[in-house]
PDB file of C-alpha atoms and ligand atoms in Angstrom:
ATOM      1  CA  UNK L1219      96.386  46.528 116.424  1.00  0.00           C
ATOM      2  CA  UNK L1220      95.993  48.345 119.542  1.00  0.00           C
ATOM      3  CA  UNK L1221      92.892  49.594 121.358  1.00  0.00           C
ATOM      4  CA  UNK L1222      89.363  48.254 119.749  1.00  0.00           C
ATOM      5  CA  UNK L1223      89.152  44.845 118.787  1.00  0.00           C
ATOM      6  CA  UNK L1224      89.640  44.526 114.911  1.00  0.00           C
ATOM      7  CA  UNK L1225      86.356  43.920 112.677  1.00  0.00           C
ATOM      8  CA  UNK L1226      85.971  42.211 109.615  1.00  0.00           C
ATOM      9  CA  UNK L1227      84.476  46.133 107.710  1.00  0.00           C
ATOM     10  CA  UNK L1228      82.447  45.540 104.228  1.00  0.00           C
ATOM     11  CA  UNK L1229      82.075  48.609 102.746  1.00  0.00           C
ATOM     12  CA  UNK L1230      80.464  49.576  99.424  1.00  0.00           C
ATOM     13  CA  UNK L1231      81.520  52.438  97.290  1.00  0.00           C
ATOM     14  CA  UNK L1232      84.596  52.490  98.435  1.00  0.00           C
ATOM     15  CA  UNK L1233      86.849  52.785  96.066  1.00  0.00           C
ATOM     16  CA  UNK L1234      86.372  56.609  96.179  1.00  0.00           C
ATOM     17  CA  UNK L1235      84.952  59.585  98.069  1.00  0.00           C
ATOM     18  CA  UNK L1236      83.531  59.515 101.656  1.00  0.00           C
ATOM     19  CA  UNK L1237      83.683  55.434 100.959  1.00  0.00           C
ATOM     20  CA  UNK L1238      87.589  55.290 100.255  1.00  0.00           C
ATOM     21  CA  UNK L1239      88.045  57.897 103.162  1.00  0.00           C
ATOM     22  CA  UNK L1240      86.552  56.161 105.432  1.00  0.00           C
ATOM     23  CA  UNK L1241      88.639  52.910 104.317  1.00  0.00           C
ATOM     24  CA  UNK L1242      91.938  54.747 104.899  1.00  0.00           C
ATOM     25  CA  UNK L1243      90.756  55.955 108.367  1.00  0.00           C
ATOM     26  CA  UNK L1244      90.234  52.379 109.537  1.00  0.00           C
ATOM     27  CA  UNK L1245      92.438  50.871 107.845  1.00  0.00           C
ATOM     28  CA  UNK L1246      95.375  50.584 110.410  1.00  0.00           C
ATOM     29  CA  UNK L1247      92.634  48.896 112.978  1.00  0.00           C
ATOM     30  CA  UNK L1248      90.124  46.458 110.959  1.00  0.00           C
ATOM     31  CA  UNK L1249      89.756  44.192 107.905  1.00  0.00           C
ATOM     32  CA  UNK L1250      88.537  45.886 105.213  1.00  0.00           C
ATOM     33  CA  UNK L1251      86.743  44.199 102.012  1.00  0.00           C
ATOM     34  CA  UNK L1252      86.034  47.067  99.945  1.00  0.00           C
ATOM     35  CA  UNK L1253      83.698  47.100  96.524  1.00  0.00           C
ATOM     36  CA  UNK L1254      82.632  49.185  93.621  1.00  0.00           C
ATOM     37  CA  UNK L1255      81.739  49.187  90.245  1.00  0.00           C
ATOM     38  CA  UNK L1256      85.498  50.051  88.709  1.00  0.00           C
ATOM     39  CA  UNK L1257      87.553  46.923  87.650  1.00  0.00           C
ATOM     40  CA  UNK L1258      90.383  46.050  90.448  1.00  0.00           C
ATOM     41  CA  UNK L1259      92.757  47.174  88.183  1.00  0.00           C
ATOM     42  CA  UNK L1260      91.643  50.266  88.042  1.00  0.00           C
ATOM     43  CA  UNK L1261      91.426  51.370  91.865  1.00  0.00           C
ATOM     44  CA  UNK L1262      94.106  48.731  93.317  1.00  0.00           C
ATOM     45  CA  UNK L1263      96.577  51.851  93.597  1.00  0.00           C
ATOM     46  CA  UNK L1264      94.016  53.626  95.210  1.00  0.00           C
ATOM     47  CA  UNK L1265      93.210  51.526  98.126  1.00  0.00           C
ATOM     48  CA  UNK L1266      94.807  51.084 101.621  1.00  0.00           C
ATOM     49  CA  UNK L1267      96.835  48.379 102.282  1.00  0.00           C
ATOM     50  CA  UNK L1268      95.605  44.998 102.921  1.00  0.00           C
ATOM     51  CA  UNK L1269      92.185  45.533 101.741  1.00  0.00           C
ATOM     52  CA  UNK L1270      90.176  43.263  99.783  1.00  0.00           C
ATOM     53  CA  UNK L1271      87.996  44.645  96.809  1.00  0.00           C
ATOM     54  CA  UNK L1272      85.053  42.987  94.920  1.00  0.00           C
ATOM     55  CA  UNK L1273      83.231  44.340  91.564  1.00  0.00           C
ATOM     56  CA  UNK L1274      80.007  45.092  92.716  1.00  0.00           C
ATOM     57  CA  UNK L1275      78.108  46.811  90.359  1.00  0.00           C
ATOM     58  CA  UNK L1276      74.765  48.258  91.677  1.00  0.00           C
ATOM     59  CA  UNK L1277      72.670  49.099  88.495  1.00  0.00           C
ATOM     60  CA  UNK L1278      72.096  45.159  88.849  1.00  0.00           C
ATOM     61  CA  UNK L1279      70.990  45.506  92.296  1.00  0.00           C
ATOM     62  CA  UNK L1280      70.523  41.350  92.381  1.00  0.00           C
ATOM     63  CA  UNK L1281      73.728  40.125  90.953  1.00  0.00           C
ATOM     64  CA  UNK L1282      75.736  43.071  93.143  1.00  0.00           C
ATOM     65  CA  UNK L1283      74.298  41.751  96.434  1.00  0.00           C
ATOM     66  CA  UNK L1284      75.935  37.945  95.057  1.00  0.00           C
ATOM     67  CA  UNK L1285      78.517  39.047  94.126  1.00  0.00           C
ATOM     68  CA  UNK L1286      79.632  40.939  97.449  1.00  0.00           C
ATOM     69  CA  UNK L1287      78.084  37.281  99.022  1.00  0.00           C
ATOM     70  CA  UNK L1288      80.521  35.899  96.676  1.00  0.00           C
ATOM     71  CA  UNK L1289      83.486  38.261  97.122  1.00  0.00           C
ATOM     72  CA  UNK L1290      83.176  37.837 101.173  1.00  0.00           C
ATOM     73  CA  UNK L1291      83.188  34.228 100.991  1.00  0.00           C
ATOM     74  CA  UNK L1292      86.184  34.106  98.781  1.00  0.00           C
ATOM     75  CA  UNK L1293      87.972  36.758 100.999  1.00  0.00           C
ATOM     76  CA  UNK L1294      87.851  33.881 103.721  1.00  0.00           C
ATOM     77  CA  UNK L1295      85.580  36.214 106.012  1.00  0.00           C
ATOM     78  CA  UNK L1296      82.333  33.506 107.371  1.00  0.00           C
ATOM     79  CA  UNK L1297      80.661  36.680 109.420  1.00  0.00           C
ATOM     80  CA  UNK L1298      80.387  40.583 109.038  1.00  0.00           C
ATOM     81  CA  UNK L1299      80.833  42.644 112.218  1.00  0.00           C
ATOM     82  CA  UNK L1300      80.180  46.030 110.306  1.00  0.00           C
ATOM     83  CA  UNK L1301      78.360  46.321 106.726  1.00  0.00           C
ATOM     84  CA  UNK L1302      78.707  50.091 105.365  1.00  0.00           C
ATOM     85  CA  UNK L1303      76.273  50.583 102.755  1.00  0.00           C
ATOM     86  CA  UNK L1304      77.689  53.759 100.577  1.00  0.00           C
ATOM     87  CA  UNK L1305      77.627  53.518  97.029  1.00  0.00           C
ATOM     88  CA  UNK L1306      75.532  55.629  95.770  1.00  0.00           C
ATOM     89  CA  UNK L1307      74.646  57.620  92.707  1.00  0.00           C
ATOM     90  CA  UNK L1308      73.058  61.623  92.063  1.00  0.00           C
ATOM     91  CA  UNK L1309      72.168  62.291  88.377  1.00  0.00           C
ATOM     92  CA  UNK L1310      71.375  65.965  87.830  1.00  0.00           C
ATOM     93  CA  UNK L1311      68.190  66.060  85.142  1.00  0.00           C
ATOM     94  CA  UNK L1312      69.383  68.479  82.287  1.00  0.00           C
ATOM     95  CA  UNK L1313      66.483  70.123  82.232  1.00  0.00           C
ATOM     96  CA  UNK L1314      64.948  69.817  85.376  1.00  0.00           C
ATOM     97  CA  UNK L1315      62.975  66.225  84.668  1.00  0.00           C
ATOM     98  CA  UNK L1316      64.316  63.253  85.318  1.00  0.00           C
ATOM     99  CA  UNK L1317      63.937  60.930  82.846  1.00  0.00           C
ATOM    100  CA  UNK L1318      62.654  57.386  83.587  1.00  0.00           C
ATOM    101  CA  UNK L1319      65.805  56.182  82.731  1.00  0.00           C
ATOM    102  CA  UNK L1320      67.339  57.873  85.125  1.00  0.00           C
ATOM    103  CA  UNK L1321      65.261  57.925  87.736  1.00  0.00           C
ATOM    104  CA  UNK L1322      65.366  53.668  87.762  1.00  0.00           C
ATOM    105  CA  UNK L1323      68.916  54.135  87.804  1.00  0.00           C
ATOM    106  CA  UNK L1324      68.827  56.024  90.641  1.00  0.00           C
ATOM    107  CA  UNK L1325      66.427  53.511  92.683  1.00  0.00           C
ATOM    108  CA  UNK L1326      68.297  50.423  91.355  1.00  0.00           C
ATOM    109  CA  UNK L1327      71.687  51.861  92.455  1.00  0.00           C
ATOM    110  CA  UNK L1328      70.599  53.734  95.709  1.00  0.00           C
ATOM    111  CA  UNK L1329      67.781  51.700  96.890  1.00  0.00           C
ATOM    112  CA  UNK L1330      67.115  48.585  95.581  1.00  0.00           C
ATOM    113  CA  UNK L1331      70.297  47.109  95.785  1.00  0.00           C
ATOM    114  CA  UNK L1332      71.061  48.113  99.720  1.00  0.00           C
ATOM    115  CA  UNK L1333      67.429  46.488 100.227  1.00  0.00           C
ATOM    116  CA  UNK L1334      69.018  43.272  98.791  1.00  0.00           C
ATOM    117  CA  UNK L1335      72.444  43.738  99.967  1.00  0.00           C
ATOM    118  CA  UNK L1336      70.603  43.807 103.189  1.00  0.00           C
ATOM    119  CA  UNK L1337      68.982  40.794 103.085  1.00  0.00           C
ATOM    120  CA  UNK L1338      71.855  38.733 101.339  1.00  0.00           C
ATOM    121  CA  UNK L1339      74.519  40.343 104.034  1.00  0.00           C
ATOM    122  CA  UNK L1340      72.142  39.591 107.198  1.00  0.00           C
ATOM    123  CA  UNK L1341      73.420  35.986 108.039  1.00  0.00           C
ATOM    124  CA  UNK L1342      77.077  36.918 107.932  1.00  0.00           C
ATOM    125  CA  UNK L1343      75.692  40.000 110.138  1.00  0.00           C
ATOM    126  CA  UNK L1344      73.907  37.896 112.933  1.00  0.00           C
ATOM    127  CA  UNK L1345      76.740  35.451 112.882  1.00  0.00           C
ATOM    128  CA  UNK L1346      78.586  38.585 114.798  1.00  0.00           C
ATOM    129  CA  UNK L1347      75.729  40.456 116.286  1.00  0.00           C
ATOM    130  CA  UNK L1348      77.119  43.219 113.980  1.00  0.00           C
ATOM    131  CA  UNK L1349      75.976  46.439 112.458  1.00  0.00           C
ATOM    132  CA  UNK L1350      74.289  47.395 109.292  1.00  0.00           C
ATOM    133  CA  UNK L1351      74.737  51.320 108.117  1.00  0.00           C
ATOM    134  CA  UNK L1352      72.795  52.787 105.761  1.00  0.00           C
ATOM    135  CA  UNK L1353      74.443  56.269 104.022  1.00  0.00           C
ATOM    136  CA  UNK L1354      71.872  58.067 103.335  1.00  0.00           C
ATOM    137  CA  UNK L1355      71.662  61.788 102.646  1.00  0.00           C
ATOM    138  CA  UNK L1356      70.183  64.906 104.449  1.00  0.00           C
ATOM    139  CA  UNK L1357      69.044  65.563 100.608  1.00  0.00           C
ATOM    140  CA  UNK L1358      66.464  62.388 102.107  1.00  0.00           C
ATOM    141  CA  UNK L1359      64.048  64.662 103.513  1.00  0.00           C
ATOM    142  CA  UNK L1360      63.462  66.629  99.866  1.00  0.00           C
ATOM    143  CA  UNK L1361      65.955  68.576  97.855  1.00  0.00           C
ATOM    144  CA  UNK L1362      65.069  70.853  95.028  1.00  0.00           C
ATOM    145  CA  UNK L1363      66.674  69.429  91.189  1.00  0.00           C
ATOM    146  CA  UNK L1364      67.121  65.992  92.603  1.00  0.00           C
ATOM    147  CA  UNK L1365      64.081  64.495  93.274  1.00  0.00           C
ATOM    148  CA  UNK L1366      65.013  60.450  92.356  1.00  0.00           C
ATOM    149  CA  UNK L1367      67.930  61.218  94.420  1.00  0.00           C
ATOM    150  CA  UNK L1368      65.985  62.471  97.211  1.00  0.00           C
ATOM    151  CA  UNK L1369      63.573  60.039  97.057  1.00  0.00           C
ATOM    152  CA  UNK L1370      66.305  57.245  97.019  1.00  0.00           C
ATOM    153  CA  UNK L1371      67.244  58.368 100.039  1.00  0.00           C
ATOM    154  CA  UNK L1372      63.958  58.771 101.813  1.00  0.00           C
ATOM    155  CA  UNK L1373      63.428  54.992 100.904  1.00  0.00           C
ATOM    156  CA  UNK L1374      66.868  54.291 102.868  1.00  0.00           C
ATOM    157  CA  UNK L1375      65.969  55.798 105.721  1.00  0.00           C
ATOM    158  CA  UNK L1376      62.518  53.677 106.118  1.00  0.00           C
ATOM    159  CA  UNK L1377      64.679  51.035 105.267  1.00  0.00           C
ATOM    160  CA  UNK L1378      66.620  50.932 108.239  1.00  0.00           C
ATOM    161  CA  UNK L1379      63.594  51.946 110.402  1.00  0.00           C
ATOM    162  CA  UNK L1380      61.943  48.802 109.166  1.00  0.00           C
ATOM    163  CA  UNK L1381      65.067  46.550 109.491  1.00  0.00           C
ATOM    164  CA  UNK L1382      65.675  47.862 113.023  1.00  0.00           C
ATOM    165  CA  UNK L1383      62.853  47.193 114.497  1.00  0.00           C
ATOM    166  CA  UNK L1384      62.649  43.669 112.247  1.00  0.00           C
ATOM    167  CA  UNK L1385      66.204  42.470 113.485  1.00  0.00           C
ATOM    168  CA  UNK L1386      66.052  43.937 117.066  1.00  0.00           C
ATOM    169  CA  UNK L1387      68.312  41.745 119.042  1.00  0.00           C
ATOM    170  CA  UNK L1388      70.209  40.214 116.073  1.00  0.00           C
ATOM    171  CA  UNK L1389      71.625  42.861 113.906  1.00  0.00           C
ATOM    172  CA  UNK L1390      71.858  46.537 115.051  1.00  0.00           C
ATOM    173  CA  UNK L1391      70.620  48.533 111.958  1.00  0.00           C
ATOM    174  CA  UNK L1392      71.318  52.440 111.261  1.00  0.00           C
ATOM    175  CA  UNK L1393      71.059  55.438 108.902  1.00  0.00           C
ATOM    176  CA  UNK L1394      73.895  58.030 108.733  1.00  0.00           C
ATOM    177  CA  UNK L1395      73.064  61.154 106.584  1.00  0.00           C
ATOM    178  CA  UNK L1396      75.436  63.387 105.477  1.00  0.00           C
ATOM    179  CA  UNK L1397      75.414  67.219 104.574  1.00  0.00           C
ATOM    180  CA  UNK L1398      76.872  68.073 101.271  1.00  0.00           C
ATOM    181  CA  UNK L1399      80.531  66.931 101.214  1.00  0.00           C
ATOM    182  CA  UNK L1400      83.344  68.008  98.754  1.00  0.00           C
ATOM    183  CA  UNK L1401      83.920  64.412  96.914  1.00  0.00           C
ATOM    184  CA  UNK L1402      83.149  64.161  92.833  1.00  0.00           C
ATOM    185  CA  UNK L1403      80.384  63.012  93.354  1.00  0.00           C
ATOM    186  CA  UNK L1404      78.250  66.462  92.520  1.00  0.00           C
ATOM    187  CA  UNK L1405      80.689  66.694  88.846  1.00  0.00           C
ATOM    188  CA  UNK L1406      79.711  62.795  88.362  1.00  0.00           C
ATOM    189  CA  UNK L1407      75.889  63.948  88.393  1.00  0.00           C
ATOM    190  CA  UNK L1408      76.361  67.060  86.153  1.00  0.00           C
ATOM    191  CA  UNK L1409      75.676  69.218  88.559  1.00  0.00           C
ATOM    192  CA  UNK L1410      77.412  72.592  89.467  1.00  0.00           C
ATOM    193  CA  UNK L1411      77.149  73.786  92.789  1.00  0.00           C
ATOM    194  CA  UNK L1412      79.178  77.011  91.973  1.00  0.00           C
ATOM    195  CA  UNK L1413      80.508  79.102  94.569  1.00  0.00           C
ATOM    196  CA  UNK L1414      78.295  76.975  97.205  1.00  0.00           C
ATOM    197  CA  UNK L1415      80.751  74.138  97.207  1.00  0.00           C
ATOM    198  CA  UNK L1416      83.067  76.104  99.681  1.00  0.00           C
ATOM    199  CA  UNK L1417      80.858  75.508 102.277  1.00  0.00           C
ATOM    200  CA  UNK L1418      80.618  71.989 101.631  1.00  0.00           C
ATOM    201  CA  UNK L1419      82.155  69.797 104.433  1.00  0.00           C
ATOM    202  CA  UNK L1420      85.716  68.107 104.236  1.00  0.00           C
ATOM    203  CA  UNK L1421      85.360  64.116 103.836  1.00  0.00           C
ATOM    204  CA  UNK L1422      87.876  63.819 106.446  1.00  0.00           C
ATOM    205  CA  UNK L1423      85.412  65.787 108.437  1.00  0.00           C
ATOM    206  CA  UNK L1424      82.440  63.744 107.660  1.00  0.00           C
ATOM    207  CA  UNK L1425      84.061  60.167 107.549  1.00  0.00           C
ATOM    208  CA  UNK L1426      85.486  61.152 111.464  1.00  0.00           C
ATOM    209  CA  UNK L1427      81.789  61.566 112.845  1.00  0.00           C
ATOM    210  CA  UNK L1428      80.533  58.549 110.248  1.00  0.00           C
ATOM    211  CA  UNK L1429      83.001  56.417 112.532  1.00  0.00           C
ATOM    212  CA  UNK L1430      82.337  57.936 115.772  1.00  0.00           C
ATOM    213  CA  UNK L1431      78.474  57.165 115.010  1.00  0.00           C
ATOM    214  CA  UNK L1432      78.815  53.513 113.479  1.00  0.00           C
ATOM    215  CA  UNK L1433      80.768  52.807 116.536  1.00  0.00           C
ATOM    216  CA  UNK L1434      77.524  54.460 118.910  1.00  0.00           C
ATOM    217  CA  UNK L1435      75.202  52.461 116.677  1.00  0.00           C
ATOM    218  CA  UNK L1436      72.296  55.361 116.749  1.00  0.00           C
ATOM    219  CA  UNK L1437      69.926  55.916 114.436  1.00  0.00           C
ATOM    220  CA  UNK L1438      69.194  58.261 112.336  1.00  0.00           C
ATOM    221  CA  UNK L1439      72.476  60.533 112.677  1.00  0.00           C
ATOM    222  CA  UNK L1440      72.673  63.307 110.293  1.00  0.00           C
ATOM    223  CA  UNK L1441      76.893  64.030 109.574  1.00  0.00           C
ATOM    224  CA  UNK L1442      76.200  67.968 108.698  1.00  0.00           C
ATOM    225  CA  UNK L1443      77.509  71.305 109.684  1.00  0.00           C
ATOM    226  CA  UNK L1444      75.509  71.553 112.828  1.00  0.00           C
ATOM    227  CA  UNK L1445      77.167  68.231 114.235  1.00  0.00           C
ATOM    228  CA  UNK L1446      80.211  69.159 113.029  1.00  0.00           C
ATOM    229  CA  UNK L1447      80.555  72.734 114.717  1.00  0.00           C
ATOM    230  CA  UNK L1448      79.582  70.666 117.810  1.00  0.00           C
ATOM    231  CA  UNK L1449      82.883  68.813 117.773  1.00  0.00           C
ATOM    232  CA  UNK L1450      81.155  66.161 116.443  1.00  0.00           C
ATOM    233  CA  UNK L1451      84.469  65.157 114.258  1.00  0.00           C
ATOM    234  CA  UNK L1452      86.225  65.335 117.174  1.00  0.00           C
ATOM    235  CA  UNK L1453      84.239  63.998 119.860  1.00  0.00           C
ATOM    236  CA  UNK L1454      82.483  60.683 120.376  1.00  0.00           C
ATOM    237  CA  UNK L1455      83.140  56.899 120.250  1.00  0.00           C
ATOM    238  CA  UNK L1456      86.214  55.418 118.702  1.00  0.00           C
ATOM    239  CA  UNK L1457      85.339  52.989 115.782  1.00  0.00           C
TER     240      UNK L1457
HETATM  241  N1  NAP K2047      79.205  64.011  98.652  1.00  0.00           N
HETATM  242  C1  NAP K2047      78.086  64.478  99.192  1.00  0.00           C
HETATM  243  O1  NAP K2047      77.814  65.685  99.187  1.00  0.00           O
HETATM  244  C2  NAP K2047      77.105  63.520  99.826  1.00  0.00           C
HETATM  245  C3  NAP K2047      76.122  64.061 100.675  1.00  0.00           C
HETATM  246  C4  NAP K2047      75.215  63.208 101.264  1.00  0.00           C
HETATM  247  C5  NAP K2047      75.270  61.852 101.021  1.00  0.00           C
HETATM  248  N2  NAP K2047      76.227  61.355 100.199  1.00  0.00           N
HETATM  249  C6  NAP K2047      76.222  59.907  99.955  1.00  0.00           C
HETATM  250  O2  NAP K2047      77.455  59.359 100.347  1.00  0.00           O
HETATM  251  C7  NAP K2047      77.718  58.202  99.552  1.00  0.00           C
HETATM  252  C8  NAP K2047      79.110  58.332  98.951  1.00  0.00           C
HETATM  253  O3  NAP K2047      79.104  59.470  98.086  1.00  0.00           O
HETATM  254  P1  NAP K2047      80.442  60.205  97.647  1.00  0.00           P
HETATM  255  O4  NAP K2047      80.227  61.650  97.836  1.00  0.00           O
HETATM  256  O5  NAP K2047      81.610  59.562  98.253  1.00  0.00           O
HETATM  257  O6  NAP K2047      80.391  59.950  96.085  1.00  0.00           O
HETATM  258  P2  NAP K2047      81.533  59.479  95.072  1.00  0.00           P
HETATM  259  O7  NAP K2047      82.813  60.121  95.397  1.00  0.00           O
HETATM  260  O8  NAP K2047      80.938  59.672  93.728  1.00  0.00           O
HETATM  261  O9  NAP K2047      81.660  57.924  95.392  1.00  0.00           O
HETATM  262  C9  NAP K2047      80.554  57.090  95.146  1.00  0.00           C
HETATM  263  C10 NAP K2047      80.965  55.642  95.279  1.00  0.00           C
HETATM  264  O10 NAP K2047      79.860  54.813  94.861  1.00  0.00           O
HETATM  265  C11 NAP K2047      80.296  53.982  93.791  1.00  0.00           C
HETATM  266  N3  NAP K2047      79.263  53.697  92.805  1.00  0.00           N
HETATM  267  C12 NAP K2047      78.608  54.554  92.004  1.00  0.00           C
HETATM  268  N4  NAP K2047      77.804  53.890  91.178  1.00  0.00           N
HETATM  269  C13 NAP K2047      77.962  52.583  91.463  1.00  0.00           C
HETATM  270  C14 NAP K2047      77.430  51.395  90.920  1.00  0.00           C
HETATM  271  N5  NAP K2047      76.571  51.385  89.891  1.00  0.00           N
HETATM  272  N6  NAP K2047      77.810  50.213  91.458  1.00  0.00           N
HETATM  273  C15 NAP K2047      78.694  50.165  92.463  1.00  0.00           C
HETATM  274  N7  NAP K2047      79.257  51.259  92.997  1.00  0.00           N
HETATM  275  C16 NAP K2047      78.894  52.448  92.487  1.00  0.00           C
HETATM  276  C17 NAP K2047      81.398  54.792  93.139  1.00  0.00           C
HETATM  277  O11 NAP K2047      82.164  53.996  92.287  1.00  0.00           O
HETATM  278  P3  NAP K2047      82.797  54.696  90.979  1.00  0.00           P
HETATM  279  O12 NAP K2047      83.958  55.480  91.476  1.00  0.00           O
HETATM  280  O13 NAP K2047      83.188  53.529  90.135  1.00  0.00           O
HETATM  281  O14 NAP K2047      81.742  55.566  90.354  1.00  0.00           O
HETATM  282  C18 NAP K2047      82.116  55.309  94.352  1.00  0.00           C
HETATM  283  O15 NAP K2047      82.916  54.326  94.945  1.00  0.00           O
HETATM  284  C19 NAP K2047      76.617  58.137  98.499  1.00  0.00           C
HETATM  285  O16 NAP K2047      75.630  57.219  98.914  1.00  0.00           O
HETATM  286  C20 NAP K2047      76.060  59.544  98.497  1.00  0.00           C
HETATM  287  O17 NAP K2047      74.717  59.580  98.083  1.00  0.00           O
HETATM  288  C21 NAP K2047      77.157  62.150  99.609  1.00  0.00           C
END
C-alpha cells in the first residue's frame, strides 16, 4: 500500500449500492470490515478481496450495534480509524401514508440504530482519534412521498451536529448527503422514478466525492449534482 497510511474502514450497508462501491474503491488501500443484513453466504462473491463482513441487521437497532461490536472484535481490529454509517432503508407508502409499521421501520433502520452504533463504535473511534460519517440524504431537508424517510434523515443530520460538538477533540463526527443516485435502492422501496432516474448520479460518481470528503472531515457535505459539476468527483483529498 502506497501513498495514505492504511485504516482499519467499518462500513455498514455495504454489501451493495453506494456502500459496496465505496468498499471496492478503497479496497486496494485500507482494511475493510464490511456489514449488512444478507447472510455471508449470500454477498461473499460480491465483496472485494480481503474484506471482513458481519450480519448486522438494523431493524434491531440494539443487537446490530453488538453485533458490529462483536464482529470488530472478532475481526482482530481493537480501534476504528473510519466508521461509515450507510445502511439505510426508503419504503415508498402505497398510497401516499405511511403506515406505522413502516414508518418505525424506517426510524429503527435509519436512525435509531446509527444513534447506537454511534455510541457502541465511539471507544474503538477515540482509541484512533478517527472519524464517524453519517450518510444521510439531501431527501433530509423534506421530500414529497417519503416523509419517514425524510425525517430519518433530518434526525441524522442533528445527530452528527450533536455528536460533533459532544466529541470535539476525540472523534471527528460528519454528515455526507447524497443527491439521488442510480443504486436499487429506489426498486427496493417500491418506488418508480420513471424517466427521472437518468438524471440520477453514477455511484462511482458519488462514492469518489464521499471519499474525497471523509478524508476532509467537513460537515455537512451534500454529494449532489451541483458538487459534482464542480469537479467535485474529481477534485479534493485522497481518502
Ligand atoms: N441511492 C440514492 O439515491 C440515495 C440518495 C441519498 C442517500 N442515500 C443513502 O445512501 C445509503 C446507501 O443507499 P444505497 O442507494 O446504496 O441503497 P441500497 O443499494 O439499497 O443499499 C442499502 C444497503 O443498506 C443495507 N440495509 C438495508 N436494510 C438493512 C437492515 N435492516 N440492516 C442492515 N443493513 C440493511 C442493504 O442491505 P441489503 O442489500 O441486504 O438490503 C444495503 O447494503 C442509504 O443510507 C441511503 O438512504 C441513497
Amino acid at each position: 500500500m502506497i501513498g495514505a497510511k492504511p485504516r482499519r474502514i467499518l462500513i455498514t450497508g455495504g454489501n451493495a449500492g453506494l456502500g459496496l462501491a465505496l468498499a471496492k474503491k478503497l479496497s486496494r488501500r485500507h482494511s475493510l470490515l464490511l456489514s449488512g443484513r444478507k447472510a455471508r453466504e449470500d454477498v461473499a462473491d460480491l465483496l472485494p478481496q480481503g474484506a471482513g463482513y458481519v450480519l448486522a441487521d438494523q431493524s434491531d437497532p440494539q443487537l446490530s450495534a453488538q453485533a458490529l461490536v462483536t464482529g470488530i472484535a472478532e475481526f482482530g481490529w481493537d480501534r476504528l480509524d473510519n466508521a461509515v454509517l450507510n445502511a439505510g432503508i426508503g419504503i415508498a407508502p402505497p398510497d401516499g401514508l405511511d403506515s406505522t409499521e413502516a414508518i418505525r421501520l424506517t426510524l429503527d433502520v435509519n436512525l435509531l440504530a446509527a444513534i447506537l452504533q454511534a455510541q457502541a463504535l465511539f471507544p474503538l473511534l477515540k482509541k484512533s482519534r478517527g472519524t464517524l460519517t453519517l450518510i444521510g440524504s439531501v431527501a433530509r431537508s423534506g421530500s414529497a412521498t417519503i416523509p419517514a424517510y425524510a425525517a430519518s434523515k433530518a434526525g441524522l443530520h442533528g445527530l452528527a451536529r450533536a455528536l460533533r460538538s459532544e466529541w470535539k477533540g476525540e472523534v471527528s463526527v460528519q454528515v455526507l448527503h447524497p443527491g439521488a443516485t442510480k443504486t436499487d435502492m429506489h426498486d427496493k422501496a417500491g418506488y418508480d422514478p420513471g424517466r427521472m432516474r437518468s438524471l440520477f448520479l453514477e455511484p462511482d460518481d458519488v462514492v469518489a466525492m464521499m471519499a474525497s470528503a471523509i478524508a476532509g472531515r467537513r460537515s455537512p457535505v451534500n454529494l449532489s449534482w451541483v458538487r459534482y459539476l464542480n469537479g467535485g468527483a474529481f477534485t479534493g483529498r485522497r481518502l
